[in-house]
Amino acid sequence: MSSADFNLREWISNSSKIRALANEENAQDDNTEAKLFGLAWNSKVDTLKLQEKRPLTDPNDNVVSITKRDVLRTSCKIYDPLGLITPITIRAKIFLQELWELKYAWNEPLPKPLIEKWVKLSTDLEAATQTEVQRRYFPLLSLWPSN
């Protein structure tokens, strides 16, 4: 590509052969992480991870009062386009639905049992956003039939 004055830059591949070839052509990009559909893709280990720019909860925050507004704010921060952590995010939505059924106002502090339930849920959400999953769903060998 460089012979035709096309300087390839800012690219990424999970293939070690392509990275080695690019290294020979001096077109190697050392970046191993890229954004893919709002997810972080690590090309070296070929995994996807949710991209949370900031923690869902403040670790220095002593949970004194939680409101319905806080629950909605935290549960809406998670962008999961592939539904990787839906079993956990749905629990937060169900909890919010319970708050609506109990007719809590937006800024009304929740009682202690509900705060404890929410703290556990938000801890699970935080842990789920740190999970990495393999990008490839099927093993490579299963893509081609054996002879």
PDB file of C-alpha atoms in Angstrom:
ATOM      1  CA  MET A   1       0.000   0.000   0.000  1.00  0.00           C
ATOM      2  CA  SER A   2       2.848   2.364   0.737  1.00  0.00           C
ATOM      3  CA  SER A   3       4.155   1.930  -2.837  1.00  0.00           C
ATOM      4  CA  ALA A   4       0.962   3.640  -4.040  1.00  0.00           C
ATOM      5  CA  ASP A   5       1.274   6.351  -1.371  1.00  0.00           C
ATOM      6  CA  PHE A   6      -1.576   4.929   0.685  1.00  0.00           C
ATOM      7  CA  ASN A   7      -0.494   5.117   4.290  1.00  0.00           C
ATOM      8  CA  LEU A   8      -2.647   2.757   6.278  1.00  0.00           C
ATOM      9  CA  ARG A   9      -3.178   3.853   9.868  1.00  0.00           C
ATOM     10  CA  GLU A  10      -5.554   3.324  12.745  1.00  0.00           C
ATOM     11  CA  TRP A  11      -6.617  -0.199  11.931  1.00  0.00           C
ATOM     12  CA  ILE A  12      -6.921  -3.333  14.022  1.00  0.00           C
ATOM     13  CA  SER A  13      -7.090  -7.083  13.438  1.00  0.00           C
ATOM     14  CA  ASN A  14      -7.387 -10.182  15.585  1.00  0.00           C
ATOM     15  CA  SER A  15      -5.310 -12.227  13.111  1.00  0.00           C
ATOM     16  CA  SER A  16      -1.691 -12.716  14.148  1.00  0.00           C
ATOM     17  CA  LYS A  17      -0.761 -13.402  10.487  1.00  0.00           C
ATOM     18  CA  ILE A  18      -2.159 -10.066   9.326  1.00  0.00           C
ATOM     19  CA  ARG A  19      -0.469  -8.225  12.197  1.00  0.00           C
ATOM     20  CA  ALA A  20       2.866  -9.890  11.274  1.00  0.00           C
ATOM     21  CA  LEU A  21       2.422  -8.915   7.612  1.00  0.00           C
ATOM     22  CA  ALA A  22       1.601  -5.348   8.620  1.00  0.00           C
ATOM     23  CA  ASN A  23       4.701  -5.281  10.783  1.00  0.00           C
ATOM     24  CA  GLU A  24       6.781  -6.150   7.706  1.00  0.00           C
ATOM     25  CA  GLU A  25       5.145  -3.284   5.799  1.00  0.00           C
ATOM     26  CA  ASN A  26       5.713  -0.863   8.714  1.00  0.00           C
ATOM     27  CA  ALA A  27       1.971  -0.370   8.980  1.00  0.00           C
ATOM     28  CA  GLN A  28       1.640  -1.901  12.427  1.00  0.00           C
ATOM     29  CA  ASP A  29      -0.727  -0.137  14.785  1.00  0.00           C
ATOM     30  CA  ASP A  30       0.082  -0.984  18.405  1.00  0.00           C
ATOM     31  CA  ASN A  31      -3.458  -0.313  19.544  1.00  0.00           C
ATOM     32  CA  THR A  32      -5.125  -3.547  20.702  1.00  0.00           C
ATOM     33  CA  GLU A  33      -8.440  -2.047  21.840  1.00  0.00           C
ATOM     34  CA  ALA A  34     -11.127  -0.576  19.628  1.00  0.00           C
ATOM     35  CA  LYS A  35     -14.746   0.466  19.934  1.00  0.00           C
ATOM     36  CA  LEU A  36     -17.187  -1.899  18.261  1.00  0.00           C
ATOM     37  CA  PHE A  37     -20.948  -1.240  18.488  1.00  0.00           C
ATOM     38  CA  GLY A  38     -20.404   0.658  21.727  1.00  0.00           C
ATOM     39  CA  LEU A  39     -18.350  -2.175  23.196  1.00  0.00           C
ATOM     40  CA  ALA A  40     -14.610  -2.387  23.842  1.00  0.00           C
ATOM     41  CA  TRP A  41     -12.984  -5.030  21.613  1.00  0.00           C
ATOM     42  CA  ASN A  42      -9.584  -6.372  22.673  1.00  0.00           C
ATOM     43  CA  SER A  43      -8.082  -7.780  19.473  1.00  0.00           C
ATOM     44  CA  LYS A  44      -5.220  -9.655  21.176  1.00  0.00           C
ATOM     45  CA  VAL A  45      -7.487 -11.930  23.205  1.00  0.00           C
ATOM     46  CA  ASP A  46     -10.560 -11.359  20.963  1.00  0.00           C
ATOM     47  CA  THR A  47     -12.969 -10.371  23.736  1.00  0.00           C
ATOM     48  CA  LEU A  48     -15.781  -7.842  24.069  1.00  0.00           C
ATOM     49  CA  LYS A  49     -16.413  -5.751  27.175  1.00  0.00           C
ATOM     50  CA  LEU A  50     -19.038  -3.153  27.998  1.00  0.00           C
ATOM     51  CA  GLN A  51     -17.588   0.348  27.924  1.00  0.00           C
ATOM     52  CA  GLU A  52     -18.428   2.079  31.154  1.00  0.00           C
ATOM     53  CA  LYS A  53     -16.715   5.444  31.236  1.00  0.00           C
ATOM     54  CA  ARG A  54     -17.432   5.997  34.915  1.00  0.00           C
ATOM     55  CA  PRO A  55     -18.461   3.737  37.778  1.00  0.00           C
ATOM     56  CA  LEU A  56     -22.178   3.254  38.267  1.00  0.00           C
ATOM     57  CA  THR A  57     -21.917   4.056  41.946  1.00  0.00           C
ATOM     58  CA  ASP A  58     -19.517   6.250  43.851  1.00  0.00           C
ATOM     59  CA  PRO A  59     -17.270   4.035  46.024  1.00  0.00           C
ATOM     60  CA  ASN A  60     -16.866   6.868  48.555  1.00  0.00           C
ATOM     61  CA  ASP A  61     -20.612   7.334  48.847  1.00  0.00           C
ATOM     62  CA  ASN A  62     -22.090   6.065  52.101  1.00  0.00           C
ATOM     63  CA  VAL A  63     -25.546   4.939  51.094  1.00  0.00           C
ATOM     64  CA  VAL A  64     -27.751   7.003  53.366  1.00  0.00           C
ATOM     65  CA  SER A  65     -30.708   7.658  51.119  1.00  0.00           C
ATOM     66  CA  ILE A  66     -31.670   6.331  47.719  1.00  0.00           C
ATOM     67  CA  THR A  67     -34.577   7.653  45.686  1.00  0.00           C
ATOM     68  CA  LYS A  68     -36.469   6.380  42.672  1.00  0.00           C
ATOM     69  CA  ARG A  69     -34.579   8.998  40.647  1.00  0.00           C
ATOM     70  CA  ASP A  70     -31.236   7.474  41.747  1.00  0.00           C
ATOM     71  CA  VAL A  71     -32.398   3.991  40.750  1.00  0.00           C
ATOM     72  CA  LEU A  72     -33.465   5.184  37.299  1.00  0.00           C
ATOM     73  CA  ARG A  73     -30.256   7.182  36.798  1.00  0.00           C
ATOM     74  CA  THR A  74     -28.031   4.221  37.631  1.00  0.00           C
ATOM     75  CA  SER A  75     -29.970   1.609  35.697  1.00  0.00           C
ATOM     76  CA  CYS A  76     -30.047   3.773  32.545  1.00  0.00           C
ATOM     77  CA  LYS A  77     -26.264   4.309  32.465  1.00  0.00           C
ATOM     78  CA  ILE A  78     -25.641   0.845  31.050  1.00  0.00           C
ATOM     79  CA  TYR A  79     -25.407   0.529  27.269  1.00  0.00           C
ATOM     80  CA  ASP A  80     -25.647  -3.158  26.330  1.00  0.00           C
ATOM     81  CA  PRO A  81     -26.510  -3.389  22.606  1.00  0.00           C
ATOM     82  CA  LEU A  82     -25.964  -7.158  22.418  1.00  0.00           C
ATOM     83  CA  GLY A  83     -27.917  -7.932  25.580  1.00  0.00           C
ATOM     84  CA  LEU A  84     -24.924  -9.607  27.197  1.00  0.00           C
ATOM     85  CA  ILE A  85     -25.973  -8.701  30.729  1.00  0.00           C
ATOM     86  CA  THR A  86     -29.740  -8.554  30.236  1.00  0.00           C
ATOM     87  CA  PRO A  87     -30.389 -11.092  33.027  1.00  0.00           C
ATOM     88  CA  ILE A  88     -28.896  -8.562  35.439  1.00  0.00           C
ATOM     89  CA  THR A  89     -30.195  -5.308  33.928  1.00  0.00           C
ATOM     90  CA  ILE A  90     -33.735  -6.677  33.871  1.00  0.00           C
ATOM     91  CA  ARG A  91     -33.575  -7.064  37.658  1.00  0.00           C
ATOM     92  CA  ALA A  92     -32.910  -3.320  37.970  1.00  0.00           C
ATOM     93  CA  LYS A  93     -35.883  -2.582  35.709  1.00  0.00           C
ATOM     94  CA  ILE A  94     -38.122  -4.874  37.748  1.00  0.00           C
ATOM     95  CA  PHE A  95     -36.950  -3.123  40.925  1.00  0.00           C
ATOM     96  CA  LEU A  96     -37.860   0.240  39.385  1.00  0.00           C
ATOM     97  CA  GLN A  97     -41.255  -1.162  38.429  1.00  0.00           C
ATOM     98  CA  GLU A  98     -41.772  -2.223  42.063  1.00  0.00           C
ATOM     99  CA  LEU A  99     -41.042   1.347  43.158  1.00  0.00           C
ATOM    100  CA  TRP A 100     -43.723   2.593  40.764  1.00  0.00           C
ATOM    101  CA  GLU A 101     -46.220   0.046  42.112  1.00  0.00           C
ATOM    102  CA  LEU A 102     -45.435   1.160  45.674  1.00  0.00           C
ATOM    103  CA  LYS A 103     -46.092   4.753  44.509  1.00  0.00           C
ATOM    104  CA  TYR A 104     -42.809   6.287  45.652  1.00  0.00           C
ATOM    105  CA  ALA A 105     -42.214   9.869  44.529  1.00  0.00           C
ATOM    106  CA  TRP A 106     -39.097  10.717  42.516  1.00  0.00           C
ATOM    107  CA  ASN A 107     -37.229  12.297  45.426  1.00  0.00           C
ATOM    108  CA  GLU A 108     -38.720  10.325  48.305  1.00  0.00           C
ATOM    109  CA  PRO A 109     -36.064   8.372  50.247  1.00  0.00           C
ATOM    110  CA  LEU A 110     -36.569   4.613  50.119  1.00  0.00           C
ATOM    111  CA  PRO A 111     -36.869   2.544  53.313  1.00  0.00           C
ATOM    112  CA  LYS A 112     -33.882   0.550  54.545  1.00  0.00           C
ATOM    113  CA  PRO A 113     -35.001  -2.883  53.174  1.00  0.00           C
ATOM    114  CA  LEU A 114     -35.350  -1.432  49.663  1.00  0.00           C
ATOM    115  CA  ILE A 115     -32.013   0.385  49.970  1.00  0.00           C
ATOM    116  CA  GLU A 116     -30.319  -2.893  50.905  1.00  0.00           C
ATOM    117  CA  LYS A 117     -31.937  -4.623  47.929  1.00  0.00           C
ATOM    118  CA  TRP A 118     -30.820  -1.814  45.607  1.00  0.00           C
ATOM    119  CA  VAL A 119     -27.242  -1.824  46.921  1.00  0.00           C
ATOM    120  CA  LYS A 120     -27.002  -5.548  46.125  1.00  0.00           C
ATOM    121  CA  LEU A 121     -28.496  -5.001  42.665  1.00  0.00           C
ATOM    122  CA  SER A 122     -26.173  -2.106  41.858  1.00  0.00           C
ATOM    123  CA  THR A 123     -23.168  -4.151  43.032  1.00  0.00           C
ATOM    124  CA  ASP A 124     -24.215  -6.929  40.637  1.00  0.00           C
ATOM    125  CA  LEU A 125     -24.624  -4.380  37.825  1.00  0.00           C
ATOM    126  CA  GLU A 126     -21.160  -2.972  38.516  1.00  0.00           C
ATOM    127  CA  ALA A 127     -19.597  -6.449  38.418  1.00  0.00           C
ATOM    128  CA  ALA A 128     -21.450  -7.347  35.216  1.00  0.00           C
ATOM    129  CA  THR A 129     -20.146  -4.286  33.386  1.00  0.00           C
ATOM    130  CA  GLN A 130     -16.578  -5.482  34.077  1.00  0.00           C
ATOM    131  CA  THR A 131     -17.167  -8.892  32.475  1.00  0.00           C
ATOM    132  CA  GLU A 132     -15.383  -9.799  29.239  1.00  0.00           C
ATOM    133  CA  VAL A 133     -16.842 -12.340  26.802  1.00  0.00           C
ATOM    134  CA  GLN A 134     -15.336 -14.066  23.790  1.00  0.00           C
ATOM    135  CA  ARG A 135     -16.249 -12.268  20.563  1.00  0.00           C
ATOM    136  CA  ARG A 136     -16.530 -15.469  18.540  1.00  0.00           C
ATOM    137  CA  TYR A 137     -19.706 -17.345  19.403  1.00  0.00           C
ATOM    138  CA  PHE A 138     -18.797 -20.607  17.695  1.00  0.00           C
ATOM    139  CA  PRO A 139     -15.356 -22.247  17.843  1.00  0.00           C
ATOM    140  CA  LEU A 140     -13.360 -21.660  14.668  1.00  0.00           C
ATOM    141  CA  LEU A 141     -13.207 -25.368  13.829  1.00  0.00           C
ATOM    142  CA  SER A 142     -16.995 -25.704  13.833  1.00  0.00           C
ATOM    143  CA  LEU A 143     -17.299 -23.270  10.918  1.00  0.00           C
ATOM    144  CA  TRP A 144     -15.938 -25.768   8.412  1.00  0.00           C
ATOM    145  CA  PRO A 145     -17.189 -29.344   8.102  1.00  0.00           C
ATOM    146  CA  SER A 146     -14.559 -32.016   8.667  1.00  0.00           C
ATOM    147  CA  ASN A 147     -13.639 -34.292   5.767  1.00  0.00           C
TER     148      ASN A 147
END
